[in-house]
Short mmCIF file of C-alpha atoms and ligand atoms in Angstrom, two decimals:
data_model
loop_
_atom_site.label_atom_id
_atom_site.label_comp_id
_atom_site.label_asym_id
_atom_site.label_seq_id
_atom_site.Cartn_x
_atom_site.Cartn_y
_atom_site.Cartn_z
CA VAL A 1 -0.12 -0.01 -0.03
CA PRO A 2 1.65 3.37 -0.99
CA ASP A 3 2.21 5.64 1.99
CA ALA A 4 0.68 9.26 2.11
CA ALA A 5 3.87 10.82 0.65
CA SER A 6 3.95 8.47 -2.62
CA LEU A 7 0.37 9.09 -3.48
CA ILE A 8 0.99 13.09 -3.13
CA GLN A 9 3.95 12.64 -5.35
CA GLN A 10 1.73 10.68 -8.29
CA LEU A 11 -1.04 13.09 -7.54
CA ARG A 12 1.15 16.10 -8.51
CA ALA A 13 2.27 14.40 -11.38
CA LEU A 14 -1.26 14.31 -12.68
CA VAL A 15 -1.67 17.84 -12.92
CA ASP A 16 0.42 20.97 -14.09
CA ASP A 17 2.41 23.10 -11.82
CA ALA A 18 -0.53 25.49 -11.20
CA GLY A 19 -2.67 23.11 -10.80
CA PHE A 20 -1.01 21.69 -7.46
CA LEU A 21 -2.00 23.90 -4.48
CA THR A 22 0.79 23.82 -1.74
CA ASP A 23 0.45 27.45 -0.40
CA PRO A 24 -1.15 27.34 3.10
CA GLY A 25 -2.37 31.41 2.37
CA ARG A 26 -4.65 29.78 -0.62
CA THR A 27 -5.38 26.31 0.70
CA ALA A 28 -6.10 27.45 4.18
CA PRO A 29 -9.54 29.14 3.11
CA MET A 30 -10.39 26.08 0.77
CA LEU A 31 -9.94 24.07 3.77
CA ARG A 32 -12.92 25.62 5.61
CA ASP A 33 -16.38 26.57 4.53
CA HIS A 34 -16.97 30.24 4.70
CA ARG A 35 -19.18 30.39 7.77
CA ALA A 36 -15.93 28.50 9.48
CA GLN A 37 -18.54 25.90 10.65
CA TYR A 38 -16.35 23.20 9.32
CA ARG A 39 -12.63 22.91 9.11
CA GLY A 40 -10.68 20.09 7.51
CA HIS A 41 -7.09 18.84 6.20
CA ALA A 42 -6.47 17.08 3.21
CA LEU A 43 -3.92 14.74 1.36
CA ALA A 44 -3.50 16.94 -1.14
CA VAL A 45 -5.39 20.31 -2.86
CA VAL A 46 -5.47 20.31 -6.61
CA ALA A 47 -7.15 22.48 -9.39
CA PRO A 48 -7.03 20.98 -12.51
CA ALA A 49 -6.63 22.97 -15.67
CA ASP A 50 -8.79 20.88 -17.62
CA THR A 51 -11.69 18.14 -18.14
CA ALA A 52 -8.70 15.39 -18.80
CA ALA A 53 -6.90 16.39 -16.07
CA VAL A 54 -10.23 16.04 -13.84
CA SER A 55 -10.44 12.33 -15.52
CA ARG A 56 -6.61 11.63 -14.47
CA VAL A 57 -7.08 12.59 -10.98
CA LEU A 58 -10.58 10.75 -10.32
CA ALA A 59 -9.55 7.48 -12.11
CA PHE A 60 -6.19 7.69 -9.94
CA CYS A 61 -8.06 8.43 -6.71
CA ASN A 62 -10.62 5.32 -7.69
CA GLU A 63 -7.98 3.03 -7.67
CA HIS A 64 -6.30 4.12 -4.62
CA ARG A 65 -9.84 4.70 -2.49
CA ILE A 66 -8.96 8.28 -1.91
CA GLY A 67 -12.32 10.50 -1.14
CA VAL A 68 -12.67 13.42 -3.10
CA VAL A 69 -14.43 16.56 -2.20
CA PRO A 70 -15.42 18.40 -5.15
CA GLN A 71 -15.37 22.61 -4.55
CA GLY A 72 -16.36 25.55 -6.31
CA GLY A 73 -16.45 29.15 -4.83
CA ASN A 74 -16.97 27.32 -1.38
CA THR A 75 -19.90 29.56 -0.53
CA GLY A 76 -22.25 26.39 0.43
CA TYR A 77 -24.24 26.54 3.47
CA CYS A 78 -24.00 22.93 4.61
CA GLY A 79 -20.29 21.84 4.76
CA GLY A 80 -20.65 19.92 1.44
CA ALA A 81 -16.93 21.13 0.21
CA THR A 82 -15.13 20.74 3.30
CA PRO A 83 -13.03 17.79 3.64
CA ASP A 84 -13.37 15.92 6.69
CA ALA A 85 -9.92 15.94 9.63
CA SER A 86 -8.20 12.77 8.21
CA SER A 87 -5.75 14.43 5.79
CA SER A 88 -6.83 11.59 3.72
CA GLN A 89 -9.10 13.06 1.20
CA LEU A 90 -8.61 15.18 -1.80
CA LEU A 91 -9.82 18.41 -2.04
CA LEU A 92 -10.35 19.09 -5.69
CA SER A 93 -10.87 22.66 -6.73
CA LEU A 94 -12.64 23.41 -10.27
CA GLU A 95 -11.81 27.16 -10.28
CA ARG A 96 -9.32 26.85 -13.22
CA LEU A 97 -12.12 25.30 -15.46
CA ASP A 98 -13.51 28.73 -16.05
CA ARG A 99 -14.22 29.41 -19.75
CA VAL A 100 -17.49 29.99 -21.30
CA ARG A 101 -17.43 27.33 -24.29
CA ALA A 102 -20.18 28.72 -26.52
CA ILE A 103 -23.04 30.94 -26.28
CA ASP A 104 -25.77 29.83 -29.33
CA SER A 105 -28.39 32.55 -29.72
CA ALA A 106 -30.82 30.90 -31.99
CA ASN A 107 -30.89 27.90 -29.85
CA TYR A 108 -31.04 30.58 -26.42
CA THR A 109 -28.09 28.35 -24.59
CA ILE A 110 -24.82 29.16 -23.27
CA THR A 111 -22.32 26.19 -22.39
CA ALA A 112 -19.89 26.66 -20.12
CA GLU A 113 -17.31 25.01 -17.49
CA ALA A 114 -18.15 24.39 -14.16
CA GLY A 115 -15.40 26.83 -12.56
CA CYS A 116 -16.96 30.11 -14.10
CA ILE A 117 -18.47 32.68 -11.41
CA LEU A 118 -22.13 32.88 -11.75
CA ALA A 119 -21.72 37.00 -12.13
CA LYS A 120 -19.28 35.93 -15.11
CA LEU A 121 -21.96 33.64 -16.85
CA GLN A 122 -24.56 36.47 -16.13
CA SER A 123 -22.62 38.96 -17.98
CA ALA A 124 -21.61 36.77 -20.90
CA ALA A 125 -25.46 36.20 -21.27
CA ALA A 126 -25.88 40.07 -20.99
CA ASP A 127 -23.13 40.57 -23.93
CA ALA A 128 -25.15 38.74 -26.33
CA ASP A 129 -28.29 40.47 -25.54
CA LEU A 130 -29.64 37.22 -23.82
CA TYR A 131 -30.57 36.77 -19.93
CA LEU A 132 -29.54 33.94 -17.60
CA PRO A 133 -32.24 34.18 -14.49
CA LEU A 134 -29.83 32.04 -12.12
CA SER A 135 -29.36 34.66 -9.26
CA LEU A 136 -28.57 34.79 -5.88
CA GLY A 137 -26.80 36.39 -3.27
CA ALA A 138 -23.61 34.69 -3.62
CA GLU A 139 -23.17 35.13 -7.44
CA GLY A 140 -19.88 37.52 -7.04
CA SER A 141 -18.31 34.18 -6.20
CA CYS A 142 -20.32 31.10 -6.40
CA MET A 143 -19.60 28.65 -9.16
CA LEU A 144 -21.58 27.36 -11.91
CA GLY A 145 -20.48 23.34 -10.89
CA GLY A 146 -21.22 24.42 -6.96
CA ASN A 147 -24.81 25.86 -8.08
CA LEU A 148 -25.54 22.80 -10.47
CA SER A 149 -24.55 20.40 -7.55
CA THR A 150 -26.47 22.09 -4.72
CA ASN A 151 -29.35 23.02 -7.32
CA ALA A 152 -29.19 26.29 -6.39
CA GLY A 153 -32.73 28.31 -5.95
CA GLY A 154 -31.98 32.09 -5.40
CA LEU A 155 -34.38 35.03 -6.27
CA ASN A 156 -36.03 34.30 -9.54
CA VAL A 157 -37.26 30.75 -8.90
CA ILE A 158 -40.94 31.83 -9.07
CA ARG A 159 -40.73 32.42 -12.77
CA TYR A 160 -37.76 30.34 -13.96
CA GLY A 161 -37.63 27.64 -11.68
CA MET A 162 -34.31 26.09 -9.40
CA ALA A 163 -30.86 25.55 -11.46
CA ARG A 164 -32.04 22.01 -12.00
CA GLU A 165 -34.83 23.74 -14.54
CA LEU A 166 -32.02 25.33 -16.35
CA VAL A 167 -30.11 22.63 -17.47
CA LEU A 168 -30.11 21.03 -20.89
CA GLY A 169 -26.44 19.12 -20.95
CA LEU A 170 -23.79 18.22 -18.63
CA GLU A 171 -20.24 16.88 -19.32
CA VAL A 172 -19.64 14.88 -15.92
CA VAL A 173 -16.58 12.89 -14.82
CA LEU A 174 -17.55 9.78 -13.22
CA PRO A 175 -15.50 8.43 -10.09
CA ASP A 176 -13.82 5.75 -12.09
CA GLY A 177 -12.41 8.55 -14.76
CA ARG A 178 -14.64 8.05 -17.41
CA VAL A 179 -16.21 11.39 -19.12
CA LEU A 180 -19.79 11.29 -19.28
CA ASP A 181 -20.38 13.34 -22.14
CA VAL A 182 -24.03 14.58 -22.59
CA LEU A 183 -23.34 18.11 -23.17
CA THR A 184 -26.21 18.79 -25.63
CA GLY A 185 -28.38 21.71 -25.96
CA LEU A 186 -31.59 19.68 -26.84
CA ARG A 187 -34.80 20.98 -25.12
CA LYS A 188 -36.91 17.69 -26.16
CA ASP A 189 -34.68 14.59 -25.78
CA ASN A 190 -36.92 11.28 -24.48
CA THR A 191 -34.46 8.49 -24.77
CA GLY A 192 -34.69 6.57 -21.30
CA TYR A 193 -33.50 7.49 -18.04
CA ASP A 194 -32.52 10.96 -17.20
CA ILE A 195 -29.18 9.87 -15.88
CA LYS A 196 -27.74 13.75 -16.14
CA SER A 197 -30.74 15.06 -13.59
CA LEU A 198 -29.25 12.62 -10.96
CA PHE A 199 -26.14 14.72 -10.62
CA LEU A 200 -27.84 18.00 -10.05
CA GLY A 201 -28.29 18.36 -6.34
CA ALA A 202 -25.96 15.69 -5.93
CA GLU A 203 -23.48 17.51 -4.13
CA GLY A 204 -20.15 15.92 -5.77
CA THR A 205 -21.43 12.61 -4.38
CA LEU A 206 -22.10 11.07 -7.64
CA GLY A 207 -19.31 12.32 -9.87
CA VAL A 208 -17.71 15.90 -10.78
CA ILE A 209 -19.58 18.30 -13.17
CA THR A 210 -17.27 19.77 -15.45
CA ALA A 211 -19.21 21.64 -17.86
CA ALA A 212 -22.99 22.55 -18.31
CA CYS A 213 -25.27 23.82 -21.23
CA LEU A 214 -27.96 26.27 -19.84
CA LYS A 215 -31.20 27.53 -21.10
CA LEU A 216 -31.14 31.46 -21.88
CA TYR A 217 -33.89 33.88 -21.97
CA PRO A 218 -34.61 36.66 -24.17
CA ALA A 219 -32.98 40.15 -22.30
CA LEU A 220 -35.48 41.77 -20.15
CA ARG A 221 -36.65 45.17 -21.53
CA SER A 222 -38.75 46.39 -18.90
CA ARG A 223 -39.02 46.03 -14.69
CA ALA A 224 -40.60 47.13 -12.13
CA THR A 225 -39.51 47.02 -8.61
CA ALA A 226 -41.31 48.14 -5.34
CA PHE A 227 -40.74 47.52 -1.77
CA VAL A 228 -43.82 47.28 0.22
CA ALA A 229 -44.76 47.36 3.68
CA VAL A 230 -47.57 44.63 4.09
CA ARG A 231 -50.01 44.18 7.04
CA ASP A 232 -48.76 40.70 7.48
CA PRO A 233 -47.57 37.33 5.46
CA ALA A 234 -51.20 36.38 4.94
CA ALA A 235 -51.36 39.63 3.11
CA ALA A 236 -47.98 39.38 1.41
CA VAL A 237 -49.62 36.02 0.01
CA ALA A 238 -52.66 37.75 -1.11
CA LEU A 239 -50.33 40.53 -2.84
CA LEU A 240 -48.53 38.09 -4.84
CA THR A 241 -51.81 36.30 -5.83
CA ALA A 242 -52.94 39.78 -6.99
CA LEU A 243 -49.86 40.65 -8.63
CA ARG A 244 -49.40 37.07 -10.56
CA GLY A 245 -52.99 37.79 -12.02
CA ALA A 246 -52.51 41.50 -12.86
CA SER A 247 -49.05 41.08 -14.60
CA GLY A 248 -49.82 38.05 -16.64
CA ASP A 249 -47.40 36.34 -14.03
CA CYS A 250 -44.62 38.22 -14.92
CA VAL A 251 -43.39 37.99 -11.44
CA SER A 252 -39.87 37.25 -11.00
CA SER A 253 -39.05 37.65 -7.53
CA PHE A 254 -41.33 37.80 -4.71
CA GLU A 255 -39.29 38.09 -1.11
CA LEU A 256 -40.36 38.72 2.19
CA ILE A 257 -38.72 40.83 4.68
CA PRO A 258 -39.35 41.26 8.36
CA ARG A 259 -38.80 44.51 10.13
CA VAL A 260 -35.67 43.24 12.17
CA ALA A 261 -33.80 42.61 8.70
CA VAL A 262 -34.48 46.21 7.82
CA GLU A 263 -33.03 47.45 10.91
CA LEU A 264 -30.12 44.88 10.73
CA THR A 265 -29.10 45.69 7.27
CA SER A 266 -29.64 49.62 7.80
CA GLN A 267 -27.58 49.34 11.21
CA HIS A 268 -24.50 46.90 9.74
CA ILE A 269 -24.61 47.74 6.08
CA PRO A 270 -23.34 50.90 4.21
CA GLY A 271 -25.51 52.29 1.98
CA VAL A 272 -28.27 50.68 3.23
CA VAL A 273 -31.47 52.90 4.67
CA ASP A 274 -34.85 51.88 5.19
CA PRO A 275 -36.82 53.05 1.87
CA LEU A 276 -40.22 53.87 3.87
CA SER A 277 -40.67 56.83 6.33
CA ALA A 278 -42.82 54.41 9.04
CA PRO A 279 -42.06 51.14 10.41
CA SER A 280 -43.83 48.34 9.56
CA ALA A 281 -43.68 44.57 10.95
CA TRP A 282 -43.35 42.75 7.79
CA TYR A 283 -42.20 43.88 4.25
CA VAL A 284 -41.99 42.78 0.47
CA LEU A 285 -39.66 42.90 -1.91
CA CYS A 286 -41.10 42.29 -5.66
CA GLU A 287 -40.10 42.65 -9.22
CA ILE A 288 -42.08 41.89 -12.34
CA SER A 289 -40.47 41.88 -15.99
CA SER A 290 -40.43 41.20 -19.20
CA SER A 291 -38.98 41.12 -22.26
CA ARG A 292 -41.17 43.40 -24.10
CA PRO A 293 -39.84 46.97 -24.39
CA ASP A 294 -41.84 49.97 -23.01
CA GLU A 295 -44.04 47.67 -21.16
CA PRO A 296 -46.01 50.10 -18.52
CA LEU A 297 -44.96 47.71 -15.80
CA ASP A 298 -44.23 50.42 -13.06
CA ALA A 299 -48.24 51.56 -13.89
CA LEU A 300 -49.34 48.01 -13.43
CA LEU A 301 -47.66 47.42 -10.06
CA GLU A 302 -48.96 50.89 -8.79
CA LYS A 303 -52.22 50.12 -9.65
CA THR A 304 -51.90 46.78 -8.22
CA LEU A 305 -50.41 48.12 -5.12
CA ALA A 306 -53.17 50.81 -4.94
CA ALA A 307 -55.81 48.17 -5.23
CA ALA A 308 -54.03 46.21 -2.17
CA PHE A 309 -53.78 49.69 0.03
CA ASP A 310 -57.53 50.02 -0.52
CA GLY A 311 -57.98 46.64 0.48
CA GLY A 312 -55.80 46.96 3.94
CA LEU A 313 -53.08 45.07 2.58
CA VAL A 314 -50.25 47.47 2.24
CA SER A 315 -49.78 50.13 4.28
CA ASP A 316 -47.02 52.02 2.02
CA ALA A 317 -44.73 51.44 -0.81
CA ALA A 318 -42.16 52.83 -2.64
CA VAL A 319 -41.54 51.80 -6.71
CA ALA A 320 -37.99 52.32 -7.81
CA ILE A 321 -37.65 55.02 -9.77
CA ASP A 322 -34.62 54.15 -11.21
CA GLU A 323 -31.76 51.56 -11.61
CA ARG A 324 -29.88 52.84 -8.90
CA GLN A 325 -32.90 52.62 -6.47
CA ARG A 326 -33.91 49.47 -7.65
CA GLU A 327 -30.20 48.63 -6.58
CA LEU A 328 -30.43 49.81 -3.25
CA PHE A 329 -33.71 47.78 -2.57
CA TRP A 330 -32.01 44.47 -3.66
CA ARG A 331 -28.60 45.68 -1.55
CA LEU A 332 -31.26 45.35 1.55
CA ARG A 333 -32.32 42.04 0.71
CA GLU A 334 -29.36 40.62 -0.47
CA SER A 335 -27.26 41.94 2.40
CA ILE A 336 -29.54 39.91 5.31
CA PRO A 337 -27.12 37.20 5.74
CA GLU A 338 -24.28 39.22 6.05
CA SER A 339 -25.86 41.73 8.64
CA GLN A 340 -27.05 38.61 10.46
CA ARG A 341 -23.08 37.44 10.63
CA LYS A 342 -22.16 41.23 11.68
CA GLU A 343 -24.68 40.86 14.68
CA GLY A 344 -23.87 37.60 15.95
CA ALA A 345 -24.42 33.92 16.26
CA ASN A 346 -27.64 32.69 14.29
CA ILE A 347 -29.47 29.47 13.76
CA LYS A 348 -30.47 28.76 10.29
CA HIS A 349 -33.25 26.65 8.72
CA ASP A 350 -33.99 26.90 5.38
CA ILE A 351 -37.48 25.51 5.12
CA SER A 352 -40.21 25.31 2.58
CA VAL A 353 -44.01 24.91 3.07
CA PRO A 354 -46.98 25.64 0.03
CA VAL A 355 -47.09 29.14 -0.28
CA SER A 356 -50.64 28.83 1.08
CA GLN A 357 -49.19 27.79 4.37
CA VAL A 358 -46.39 30.38 4.95
CA PRO A 359 -48.57 32.63 6.95
CA ARG A 360 -49.78 29.73 9.51
CA PHE A 361 -46.23 28.58 9.83
CA ILE A 362 -45.04 31.65 10.60
CA ASP A 363 -47.54 32.00 13.34
CA VAL A 364 -47.04 28.57 14.57
CA ALA A 365 -43.65 28.18 14.55
CA GLY A 366 -42.67 31.61 15.30
CA ARG A 367 -44.64 31.54 18.64
CA TRP A 368 -42.79 28.30 19.73
CA VAL A 369 -39.43 30.49 18.91
CA GLU A 370 -40.70 33.30 20.76
CA GLN A 371 -41.83 30.95 24.04
CA HIS A 372 -38.38 29.09 23.76
CA ILE A 373 -35.61 30.95 22.94
CA PRO A 374 -35.70 34.14 25.09
CA GLN A 375 -31.83 34.42 23.98
CA GLY A 376 -33.04 34.86 20.12
CA VAL A 377 -34.87 36.79 17.74
CA LEU A 378 -36.58 35.40 15.11
CA CYS A 379 -35.40 36.63 11.48
CA ALA A 380 -37.76 34.87 9.06
CA TYR A 381 -37.10 36.08 5.58
CA GLY A 382 -36.84 34.74 2.05
CA HIS A 383 -38.35 33.38 -1.06
CA LEU A 384 -42.05 33.85 -0.25
CA GLY A 385 -43.04 33.41 -3.93
CA ASP A 386 -41.59 29.89 -3.60
CA GLY A 387 -42.57 28.87 -0.05
CA ASN A 388 -39.26 29.20 0.94
CA LEU A 389 -38.00 30.58 4.03
CA HIS A 390 -34.71 31.16 5.77
CA PHE A 391 -36.26 30.82 9.23
CA ASN A 392 -33.62 32.01 10.91
CA VAL A 393 -33.26 32.83 14.74
CA ASN A 394 -30.52 35.46 15.61
CA GLN A 395 -28.70 36.37 18.91
CA ARG A 396 -30.57 38.61 21.04
CA ALA A 397 -28.40 41.53 22.64
CA GLY A 398 -27.53 40.94 25.88
CA PHE A 399 -27.17 37.09 25.38
CA THR A 400 -24.05 35.33 24.12
CA ALA A 401 -23.49 33.33 21.01
CA ALA A 402 -22.96 29.70 23.24
CA GLN A 403 -26.19 30.82 24.98
CA LEU A 404 -28.06 31.02 21.55
CA GLN A 405 -26.01 27.64 20.18
CA ALA A 406 -27.32 25.88 23.18
CA ILE A 407 -30.82 25.97 22.27
CA GLU A 408 -29.73 25.16 18.62
CA PRO A 409 -30.23 20.93 18.62
CA LYS A 410 -33.74 21.68 20.52
CA ALA A 411 -34.69 24.54 18.02
CA LYS A 412 -34.00 22.41 15.02
CA ARG A 413 -35.55 19.40 16.07
CA ALA A 414 -39.06 21.68 16.77
CA ILE A 415 -38.82 23.66 13.45
CA HIS A 416 -38.20 20.59 11.48
CA ASP A 417 -41.02 19.16 13.06
CA PHE A 418 -43.17 21.87 12.39
CA VAL A 419 -42.11 21.59 8.52
CA LYS A 420 -42.86 17.82 8.43
CA GLU A 421 -46.32 18.61 9.75
CA PHE A 422 -46.98 21.46 7.15
CA GLY A 423 -45.94 18.76 4.62
CA GLY A 424 -42.50 20.74 4.04
CA SER A 425 -38.77 20.57 3.44
CA PHE A 426 -36.24 21.01 5.85
CA SER A 427 -34.10 21.72 3.04
CA ALA A 428 -35.22 23.87 0.38
CA GLU A 429 -32.69 25.28 -1.51
CA HIS A 430 -29.08 24.69 0.68
CA GLY A 431 -28.54 20.95 0.28
CA ILE A 432 -27.84 18.23 2.69
CA GLY A 433 -23.75 18.47 2.95
CA GLN A 434 -22.59 17.32 6.31
CA LEU A 435 -25.03 19.46 8.23
CA LYS A 436 -27.87 17.56 7.38
CA VAL A 437 -27.23 14.30 7.28
CA PHE A 438 -29.24 13.14 10.36
CA GLU A 439 -32.13 15.16 9.29
CA LEU A 440 -32.26 13.49 5.62
CA GLU A 441 -32.51 10.22 7.42
CA ARG A 442 -34.91 11.36 10.16
CA TYR A 443 -37.24 13.02 7.51
CA ALA A 444 -36.70 11.23 4.47
CA ASN A 445 -39.08 8.88 2.93
CA PRO A 446 -37.64 5.88 3.74
CA LEU A 447 -37.88 4.29 0.35
CA GLU A 448 -36.62 7.32 -1.46
CA LEU A 449 -33.58 7.31 0.93
CA GLU A 450 -33.14 3.78 0.17
CA LEU A 451 -33.21 4.61 -3.46
CA MET A 452 -30.76 7.01 -3.07
CA GLN A 453 -28.38 4.94 -1.43
CA ARG A 454 -28.60 2.27 -4.34
CA VAL A 455 -28.21 5.13 -6.78
CA LYS A 456 -24.88 6.35 -4.71
CA HIS A 457 -23.64 2.48 -4.68
CA ALA A 458 -24.43 2.09 -8.66
CA PHE A 459 -22.52 5.45 -9.54
CA ASP A 460 -19.77 4.99 -7.07
CA PRO A 461 -18.95 1.41 -6.04
CA ASN A 462 -15.72 2.53 -3.77
CA GLY A 463 -17.59 5.33 -2.11
CA ILE A 464 -14.70 7.99 -2.99
CA MET A 465 -16.95 11.13 -4.11
CA ASN A 466 -17.52 13.44 -1.29
CA PRO A 467 -17.65 10.57 1.49
CA GLY A 468 -20.32 11.34 4.45
CA LYS A 469 -21.80 14.19 2.59
CA VAL A 470 -25.65 13.63 1.81
CA LEU A 471 -25.65 10.11 3.04
CA ARG A 472 -23.88 8.57 5.94
CA ARG A 473 -20.89 6.65 4.84
CA PRO A 474 -21.69 2.92 4.01
P1 FAD B 501 -19.39 25.26 -3.03
O1 FAD B 501 -19.89 25.52 -1.78
O2 FAD B 501 -18.17 24.71 -3.35
O3 FAD B 501 -19.63 23.65 -3.22
C1 FAD B 501 -21.25 23.17 -2.59
C2 FAD B 501 -21.39 21.65 -2.92
O4 FAD B 501 -21.63 21.24 -4.49
C3 FAD B 501 -20.22 20.94 -2.22
O5 FAD B 501 -20.96 19.53 -1.90
C4 FAD B 501 -18.91 20.48 -3.27
O6 FAD B 501 -18.71 19.19 -3.34
C5 FAD B 501 -19.82 20.46 -4.47
N1 FAD B 501 -19.62 20.66 -5.94
C6 FAD B 501 -18.80 21.99 -6.23
N2 FAD B 501 -18.72 22.17 -7.65
C7 FAD B 501 -18.83 21.21 -7.95
C8 FAD B 501 -18.76 20.20 -9.24
N3 FAD B 501 -18.17 20.90 -9.83
N4 FAD B 501 -19.21 18.90 -9.55
C9 FAD B 501 -19.61 18.41 -8.54
N5 FAD B 501 -19.78 18.80 -7.03
C10 FAD B 501 -19.40 20.23 -6.99
N6 FAD B 501 -28.15 29.27 -2.21
C11 FAD B 501 -29.30 29.10 -2.70
O7 FAD B 501 -30.09 27.97 -3.11
N7 FAD B 501 -30.12 30.19 -3.04
C12 FAD B 501 -29.98 31.68 -2.47
O8 FAD B 501 -30.62 32.51 -2.36
C13 FAD B 501 -28.60 31.38 -1.73
N8 FAD B 501 -27.67 32.39 -1.33
C14 FAD B 501 -26.69 32.92 -0.60
C15 FAD B 501 -26.38 34.09 -0.24
C16 FAD B 501 -25.18 34.18 0.43
C17 FAD B 501 -24.47 35.49 0.50
C18 FAD B 501 -24.13 32.89 0.09
C19 FAD B 501 -22.92 33.15 0.98
C20 FAD B 501 -24.64 32.02 0.02
C21 FAD B 501 -26.02 31.61 -0.44
N9 FAD B 501 -26.44 30.48 -1.30
C22 FAD B 501 -27.57 30.39 -1.70
C23 FAD B 501 -25.85 29.08 -0.78
C24 FAD B 501 -24.84 28.78 -1.97
O9 FAD B 501 -24.23 30.38 -2.69
C25 FAD B 501 -24.96 28.46 -3.00
O10 FAD B 501 -25.44 26.82 -2.39
C26 FAD B 501 -24.40 27.86 -4.07
O11 FAD B 501 -24.71 27.25 -5.46
C27 FAD B 501 -22.89 27.22 -4.27
O12 FAD B 501 -22.07 27.08 -4.90
P2 FAD B 501 -20.34 27.04 -4.96
O13 FAD B 501 -19.86 27.25 -6.18
O14 FAD B 501 -20.16 27.93 -3.86
O15 FAD B 501 -20.35 25.66 -4.14
C1 MLT B 502 -30.54 34.16 0.97
O1 MLT B 502 -31.46 33.90 0.19
O2 MLT B 502 -30.22 35.17 1.55
C2 MLT B 502 -29.67 32.83 1.15
O3 MLT B 502 -30.09 31.84 0.69
C3 MLT B 502 -29.82 32.44 2.84
C4 MLT B 502 -28.88 32.98 3.39
O4 MLT B 502 -27.79 33.40 3.27
O5 MLT B 502 -28.71 32.60 4.52
ZN1 ZN B 503 -32.10 31.78 -0.03
#
């Protein structure tokens, strides 16, 4: 059996010089997650330059039973991209696979490599006068392979779906090093099982995504955005229904924001101010958009908001008068996680329930938080249009992080039990990683879990791909 030093030597020979990372200044941030909840040690850190090099590395790891942890932008929330502490796993960064391979305007597709930063892909599409709708707060650093491997959601799901729904084709390196090339841009292809979709949301446990072909859309030419004070979450849901109807289903974002998030972002994030003059317990940030030029969307939005005001759903609203103001509204929304971090510790829950059930869920689970977590403040915000809330609990002033963290296991159990009662999901968009492996075992349909284990075994019989993530080690 080769010792670690010999394995490292052989791995080094499989990649070019730039692909073998040893500088601790570079590797240290890659060996912990961005929230510093997980820290690992790796046998080696490699960043191959192309698919062929990824293939060589995986074939070698498979032969020597070396665990492989793929990593993109390392912005994930579940510790999925962090190796364990054993120094026996390989960290495989995709950051150098960063080429846009093609844009086919008539086919409305972009083909790009896994290490492309999401914002770069959005710009590449815009340069071709097209639109890539995948958008999330981490878009300046998360990467395509990570987005697809977590089946990321984000801010436009209500209109365009999760990342999975944007994928037409994939290039994947299998654990044994073979390259599965199904990198087509076909919108119709009913030829047996949809194997590629298994890699979407698999969090690197079945293979390594090296490239993908994504759907694009016509560039947006008209847009209207409003920051709205709503009576309560039920009023927000009623406003969503009204706006979907009035706009011909042109709602692209519909985000719920509680008062505490407006206070935290105004306090901690430079440039963020409360857009409205009087405080409200709840707000909505909504956007309607169209690829038709000169659509009177502002007028339509104002009319819908006026009717909601008359109906008592809305108490005040600001419709963005220009792009600058729109960006300010979005900065408030997108910096909520950062403002929470600056405020102190927090307990995160990434849950979904049917949109119609969100108000009752907030009522029931919110009351539980109030009664059982005096050291915390509920900060429930997120993608109301998708029934997805970040049902977070922030550290309350006067209490320590340790006091809040002490209640975390009990809080998780209670909140996730409520989610189950409501027919919801305990992981709406952030995935499982290592954080929620036991939650999956507890809440998944047992037959579905068994099928997942069989899929894992079929794709990765030696168990080298991201061991211990999503599913426990066999
Ligand atoms: P990483 O963190 O590097 O990896 C995530 C997982 O994918 C790991 O299991 C890793 O092993 C695997 N992986 C990475 N690349 C590959 C590959 N090429 N092949 C196979 N497996 C791979 N998420 C949302 O869904 N919606 C949001 O609105 C959202 N907002 C966020 C806001 C902020 C401020 C932050 C910090 C994060 C947010 N996230 C959100 C979470 C995160 O950004 C997403 O999960 C993102 O898709 C992860 O991409 P990444 O490149 O950083 O992946
Ligand atoms: C968001 O929507 O802001 C993220 O998915 C949640 C988070 O960063 O906590
Ligand atoms: Zn989110």
